[in-house]
Coordinates of C-alpha atoms and ligand atoms in Angstrom, one line a residue:
M224 CA 75.5 69.7 81.4
F225 CA 77.5 72.6 82.5
W226 CA 80.4 69.9 83.1
T227 CA 80.1 68.4 79.7
S228 CA 80.5 71.4 77.9
F229 CA 83.3 72.5 80.7
I230 CA 85.1 69.1 79.6
L231 CA 84.4 69.6 75.6
W232 CA 86.2 72.8 76.2
A233 CA 89.1 72.1 77.7
T234 CA 90.2 69.6 75.2
C235 CA 89.0 71.7 72.2
C236 CA 91.0 74.8 73.2
Q237 CA 94.1 73.1 74.9
S238 CA 95.0 70.9 72.2
L239 CA 94.2 73.9 69.7
A240 CA 96.4 76.2 72.4
S241 CA 99.3 73.4 72.1
A242 CA 99.5 73.7 68.5
H243 CA 99.5 77.6 67.8
A244 CA 100.9 80.4 70.3
K245 CA 97.4 82.3 69.7
I246 CA 94.4 80.8 68.8
L247 CA 92.6 83.1 66.7
P248 CA 89.0 82.6 65.4
P249 CA 88.6 82.2 61.2
A250 CA 87.9 86.2 60.2
N251 CA 84.4 86.1 59.6
G252 CA 83.3 83.1 61.3
E253 CA 81.0 80.1 59.8
E254 CA 78.0 81.7 58.3
I255 CA 74.8 79.1 59.2
F256 CA 71.5 79.8 58.1
I257 CA 68.7 77.7 59.8
N258 CA 64.9 77.3 59.6
N259 CA 62.6 78.2 62.5
N260 CA 59.0 77.5 61.7
G261 CA 59.3 79.1 57.9
V262 CA 61.7 82.0 59.2
T263 CA 65.2 81.9 58.2
L264 CA 67.5 82.6 60.4
H265 CA 71.2 83.6 60.2
Y266 CA 74.1 83.7 62.7
R267 CA 77.9 83.0 62.8
K268 CA 80.1 80.6 64.6
Y269 CA 83.4 81.1 66.2
G270 CA 86.2 79.6 68.3
C271 CA 85.6 76.4 70.5
G272 CA 84.3 75.8 74.0
P273 CA 81.1 76.2 75.8
Y274 CA 78.4 78.2 73.9
L275 CA 78.4 82.0 74.5
V276 CA 75.6 84.1 72.2
L277 CA 76.1 87.9 71.6
Q278 CA 72.8 88.9 70.7
H279 CA 72.9 92.4 68.6
G280 CA 70.2 95.3 68.9
F281 CA 68.7 98.2 67.2
P282 CA 70.0 99.8 64.6
D283 CA 72.7 97.4 64.6
R284 CA 73.8 93.7 63.1
E285 CA 75.8 91.1 64.2
T286 CA 78.8 92.0 63.0
T287 CA 79.0 94.8 65.5
F288 CA 80.9 92.1 68.0
A289 CA 83.5 91.3 65.2
D290 CA 85.9 94.1 65.8
F291 CA 86.3 93.7 69.9
Q292 CA 84.4 90.8 71.3
V293 CA 84.6 87.9 69.1
P294 CA 88.5 87.9 69.2
A295 CA 88.5 87.9 72.7
F296 CA 85.6 85.6 74.1
A297 CA 86.1 82.8 71.0
Q298 CA 89.4 81.7 72.4
S299 CA 87.6 80.2 75.4
Y300 CA 84.0 79.8 73.7
T301 CA 82.1 78.9 71.0
V302 CA 80.9 82.6 70.0
L303 CA 77.5 82.6 68.4
T304 CA 76.3 86.0 66.9
P305 CA 72.6 86.0 65.6
T306 CA 70.9 88.2 63.1
L307 CA 67.4 88.7 64.7
R308 CA 64.6 87.9 63.0
G309 CA 63.5 91.7 61.0
Y310 CA 67.2 92.2 60.0
P311 CA 68.3 90.9 56.5
P312 CA 69.9 88.4 55.7
S313 CA 67.5 87.0 58.6
S314 CA 63.3 86.9 57.5
V315 CA 61.7 89.8 57.9
P316 CA 58.0 88.6 59.0
P317 CA 55.7 91.3 57.9
E318 CA 53.4 91.6 61.2
A319 CA 54.2 93.1 64.9
A320 CA 52.7 90.2 66.0
D321 CA 55.6 88.1 64.5
Y322 CA 58.1 89.7 67.1
G323 CA 56.8 88.9 70.3
P324 CA 58.3 87.4 73.2
D325 CA 57.4 83.9 72.4
Y326 CA 58.6 84.1 68.7
L327 CA 62.3 85.7 69.9
V328 CA 62.6 83.1 72.7
S329 CA 61.7 80.5 69.9
D330 CA 64.5 82.0 67.5
L331 CA 67.2 81.6 70.2
A332 CA 65.8 78.4 71.1
A333 CA 66.2 76.9 67.6
I334 CA 69.7 78.1 67.0
L335 CA 70.9 76.5 70.4
D336 CA 68.9 73.5 69.3
H337 CA 70.8 73.3 66.0
E338 CA 74.1 73.5 67.5
N339 CA 73.1 70.5 69.9
T340 CA 73.9 72.6 72.9
T341 CA 71.4 72.7 76.0
T342 CA 72.6 75.6 77.6
A343 CA 74.6 79.1 76.8
T344 CA 76.2 82.1 78.1
V345 CA 74.0 84.9 77.0
I346 CA 74.6 88.1 76.4
G347 CA 72.4 90.9 74.7
H348 CA 72.6 94.8 73.7
D349 CA 69.5 97.0 73.5
F350 CA 66.6 94.7 71.8
G351 CA 69.4 92.0 71.7
G352 CA 69.2 92.7 76.3
A353 CA 65.3 92.1 75.7
V354 CA 65.9 88.5 73.8
V355 CA 68.0 87.6 76.5
Q356 CA 65.8 88.5 79.4
Y357 CA 62.9 86.7 77.9
F358 CA 65.0 83.8 77.1
S359 CA 66.6 83.6 80.8
L360 CA 62.6 84.3 82.4
Y361 CA 61.2 81.3 79.7
H362 CA 64.0 79.1 80.1
P363 CA 66.5 79.6 82.9
E364 CA 67.7 76.0 83.0
R365 CA 69.2 76.7 79.6
V366 CA 71.4 80.2 80.3
E367 CA 74.7 79.8 82.2
A368 CA 74.5 83.8 82.4
M369 CA 73.1 86.6 81.6
V370 CA 74.8 90.0 80.8
M371 CA 72.5 92.7 79.7
M372 CA 74.5 96.1 78.0
N373 CA 72.7 99.3 77.8
T374 CA 68.9 97.5 77.9
P375 CA 66.4 98.4 80.1
P376 CA 66.1 95.7 82.8
F377 CA 62.5 94.8 82.5
A378 CA 61.3 95.1 86.4
T379 CA 62.4 98.6 86.9
F380 CA 61.8 99.9 83.2
V381 CA 58.2 98.9 82.9
P382 CA 57.1 100.8 86.3
L383 CA 59.6 103.3 85.5
I384 CA 58.1 104.6 81.9
N385 CA 54.6 104.2 83.0
F386 CA 54.8 106.5 86.0
D387 CA 57.7 108.9 85.5
K388 CA 57.3 111.7 83.2
E389 CA 61.1 112.3 82.7
A390 CA 61.1 108.7 81.7
Q391 CA 58.5 109.3 79.1
E392 CA 60.4 112.0 77.6
Y393 CA 63.4 110.0 77.1
A394 CA 61.6 107.6 75.0
R395 CA 60.0 110.1 72.9
Y396 CA 62.2 109.3 70.0
T397 CA 60.1 105.5 70.2
I398 CA 56.9 107.3 68.8
P399 CA 57.1 107.6 65.3
Y400 CA 58.3 103.8 65.4
Y401 CA 54.7 102.6 66.4
T402 CA 53.2 103.7 63.4
Y403 CA 56.0 103.3 60.6
K404 CA 55.1 102.0 57.2
P405 CA 57.2 100.5 54.4
G406 CA 58.3 103.4 52.1
Q407 CA 58.2 106.4 54.6
P408 CA 61.4 108.0 54.9
K409 CA 64.0 106.5 57.4
N410 CA 65.7 109.2 58.8
I411 CA 68.6 106.8 58.9
S412 CA 71.1 109.7 59.8
T413 CA 68.9 110.2 63.2
L414 CA 68.8 106.4 63.7
V415 CA 72.6 106.3 63.7
E416 CA 73.5 109.7 65.1
N417 CA 75.0 107.9 68.8
I418 CA 77.3 105.8 67.2
R419 CA 80.7 107.5 68.0
N420 CA 82.8 105.3 65.8
T421 CA 82.3 107.3 62.2
T422 CA 83.3 104.4 60.5
Y423 CA 80.9 102.1 62.1
R424 CA 78.2 104.3 61.6
A425 CA 78.5 104.3 57.9
E426 CA 78.5 100.6 57.7
I427 CA 75.4 100.9 59.8
A428 CA 73.8 103.6 57.8
A429 CA 74.5 101.6 54.5
Y430 CA 73.2 98.3 55.9
L431 CA 69.9 100.2 57.0
E432 CA 69.8 102.3 53.6
A433 CA 69.5 98.4 52.0
S434 CA 67.6 96.9 54.2
P435 CA 63.7 97.3 55.4
I436 CA 63.0 98.5 58.5
D437 CA 59.7 97.7 59.2
G438 CA 60.6 94.8 61.1
M439 CA 63.2 95.9 63.3
L440 CA 60.6 98.7 64.3
H441 CA 57.9 96.1 65.0
Y442 CA 60.0 95.3 68.0
Y443 CA 58.8 98.1 69.6
S444 CA 55.0 97.6 69.0
A445 CA 55.5 94.2 70.0
N446 CA 57.6 94.9 73.1
Y447 CA 58.2 98.4 74.1
P448 CA 55.9 99.8 76.6
G449 CA 54.0 103.0 74.6
P450 CA 51.5 105.6 75.2
P451 CA 48.8 105.1 76.5
Y452 CA 51.2 105.5 79.8
E453 CA 50.2 105.2 83.6
Q454 CA 48.0 102.0 83.0
N455 CA 48.4 99.3 85.7
T456 CA 51.9 97.5 84.9
S457 CA 52.5 94.8 87.6
V458 CA 55.3 93.5 87.5
S459 CA 55.0 91.5 90.7
G460 CA 55.9 87.6 90.0
Y461 CA 59.1 88.8 87.7
V462 CA 62.1 86.9 89.1
Q463 CA 65.5 86.1 86.9
K464 CA 66.6 82.8 88.3
V465 CA 70.2 82.9 86.4
P466 CA 73.3 84.9 87.4
S467 CA 73.1 88.3 85.8
M468 CA 75.1 91.6 85.4
L469 CA 74.2 94.7 83.5
L470 CA 76.6 96.7 81.8
W471 CA 75.9 100.3 81.3
G472 CA 77.3 103.0 79.4
V473 CA 76.2 106.3 81.6
E474 CA 76.2 108.6 78.6
D475 CA 73.2 106.7 76.7
V476 CA 70.8 109.1 75.8
Y477 CA 68.0 106.7 75.0
F478 CA 67.2 105.7 78.7
S479 CA 66.5 107.3 82.0
P480 CA 69.4 106.0 84.2
K481 CA 66.8 106.1 86.9
M482 CA 65.9 102.3 86.0
L483 CA 69.0 101.4 87.1
D484 CA 67.5 101.6 91.1
G485 CA 66.0 99.0 92.8
L486 CA 67.0 96.0 90.7
E487 CA 68.0 93.5 93.8
G488 CA 64.9 92.5 94.4
F489 CA 64.3 90.9 90.9
Y490 CA 67.6 88.6 90.6
N491 CA 67.5 85.7 92.8
K492 CA 70.9 84.5 91.3
G493 CA 72.1 88.1 92.2
I494 CA 72.7 91.3 89.7
R495 CA 75.9 92.7 89.2
L496 CA 75.5 96.6 88.1
V497 CA 78.5 97.9 86.2
T498 CA 78.5 101.5 85.0
V499 CA 81.0 102.6 82.5
P500 CA 81.8 106.6 82.4
G501 CA 82.5 108.3 78.9
A502 CA 80.9 105.2 77.1
G503 CA 77.2 106.0 75.7
H504 CA 74.3 103.6 74.1
W505 CA 77.4 101.2 72.4
V506 CA 79.2 100.5 75.5
F507 CA 80.9 97.3 74.3
R508 CA 82.4 99.4 71.3
D509 CA 83.0 102.8 73.2
D510 CA 84.8 101.4 75.8
W511 CA 85.5 98.0 74.8
Q512 CA 88.7 97.2 77.2
R513 CA 86.6 97.8 80.0
S514 CA 83.4 96.3 78.8
N515 CA 85.4 93.2 78.2
E516 CA 87.4 93.2 81.4
E517 CA 84.2 93.4 83.4
I518 CA 82.2 90.6 81.4
W519 CA 85.1 88.2 81.7
S520 CA 85.5 89.0 85.5
F521 CA 82.1 88.4 86.0
L522 CA 81.8 85.2 83.9
K523 CA 84.9 83.7 85.9
T524 CA 83.1 83.5 88.8
V525 CA 80.2 81.6 86.8
L526 CA 82.6 79.4 85.4
R527 CA 84.5 79.3 88.7
L528 CA 88.2 79.9 86.8
Ligands
LIG882 C1 73.8 68.1 65.8 O1 73.4 66.8 66.1 C2 73.0 66.0 64.4 C3 72.5 64.8 64.7 O2 73.5 64.0 65.7 C4 74.1 66.3 63.8 O3 73.7 65.5 62.4 C5 74.8 67.6 63.6 O4 76.0 67.6 62.8 C6 75.3 67.9 65.0 N1 75.4 69.8 65.0 C7 76.4 70.3 65.2 C8 76.6 71.6 65.1 O5 77.1 69.5 66.0
LIG883 C1 61.2 110.8 60.4 O1 61.1 112.2 60.3 C2 59.7 112.8 60.1 C3 60.2 114.2 60.3 O2 60.9 114.6 61.3 C4 58.9 112.2 61.4 O3 57.6 112.9 60.8 C5 58.9 110.9 61.0 O4 57.7 110.4 62.0 C6 60.3 110.2 61.0 N1 60.2 108.8 61.2 C7 60.8 107.9 61.8 C8 60.6 106.2 61.5 O5 60.9 108.2 62.8
LIG884 C1 85.8 102.1 64.4 O1 84.8 100.8 63.4 C2 85.8 100.1 62.5 C3 84.7 99.3 61.5 O2 84.0 98.6 62.8 C4 86.8 99.3 63.2 O3 87.4 98.6 62.3 C5 87.4 100.3 64.0 O4 88.7 99.4 65.0 C6 86.5 100.9 65.2 N1 88.0 101.9 65.4 C7 87.8 102.1 67.0 C8 89.1 103.4 67.6 O5 87.0 101.6 67.3
LIG885 C1 47.3 95.4 88.6 O1 47.5 94.3 88.0 C2 47.7 93.1 89.1 C3 48.0 91.7 88.1 O2 47.3 91.9 87.0 C4 46.4 93.2 89.9 O3 46.5 92.2 90.8 C5 45.7 94.6 90.4 O4 44.7 94.1 91.4 C6 45.7 95.8 89.7 N1 45.5 96.5 90.1 C7 44.8 97.7 90.2 C8 44.5 98.8 90.9 O5 44.0 97.3 89.2

């Protein structure tokens, strides 16, 4: 499958390259809606070549990658930017149980199936990083490579948050998320306060103002280890079987950096950790040049370029 998609890539992108000095994807991509067992999923598609998924997190939307990543990667990849369930214009299923790992994996599988591609490279930020980790665990044969960006790597995060007071303090902001009900104050200015780019911060604030946030917060109830802490949380047997990278803006205020220690034992195709000084939670926006360079450098080893 890998070589099939590689040959398609060569044909598609090289023929375009000979016709145009620089290949630019359509500005807003192609907008696609699919139905996965009654849940509408929205995504955009850009460029040509093997598949690359850029998965947004919270509080964000798929346009977060349009400024800096899509123009770079759509020259060599078919880039998909899915809108997670719970985020309009995708459906917002009502129950926390609708946001468990099986559903999140099924959504990404449905998108790749709709594209008729067996495999993809998957990149995820924040809760999008949880999605790409689940997907790689469930379907390692469908993943060429995985890049996590400022998202807790499960194997070190789960024991850390359960047994480290400082990590529990970092997670204090999540406590109201478990009990939020539609109609309660959304506290949007707090949600977006760490988006450094003021133009983009205003865009996301307006999006959250116009959108229900209960689905977005259900991700926490369904996936994020919360109180009561200090339970027996064994991660024995957790092994990622795909080439993996973790890109980390070191000024992230949401997560204890202690979870960056001890990753090596959990990735049997290797884990490349890249820390980016001066960048915060939105590492791929805060220092997009460095982020893109590091991701490219990693992906070239996977593509053997
Ligand atoms: C996927 O395959 C089906 C059946 O051959 C076809 O109708 C559809 O256009 C293909 N989709 C894409 C995105 O190539
Ligand atoms: C919003 O802020 C109020 C007042 O600080 C707090 O009680 C509530 O839990 C917050 N809700 C969310 C969703 O953060
Ligand atoms: C800030 O965000 C806007 C909207 O996404 C974008 O067009 C602009 O390039 C960004 N500026 C910087 C310096 O990142
Ligand atoms: C913790 O959980 C693991 C996996 O479920 C189990 O094998 C182990 O016996 C448990 N340890 C304790 C002390 O309960």
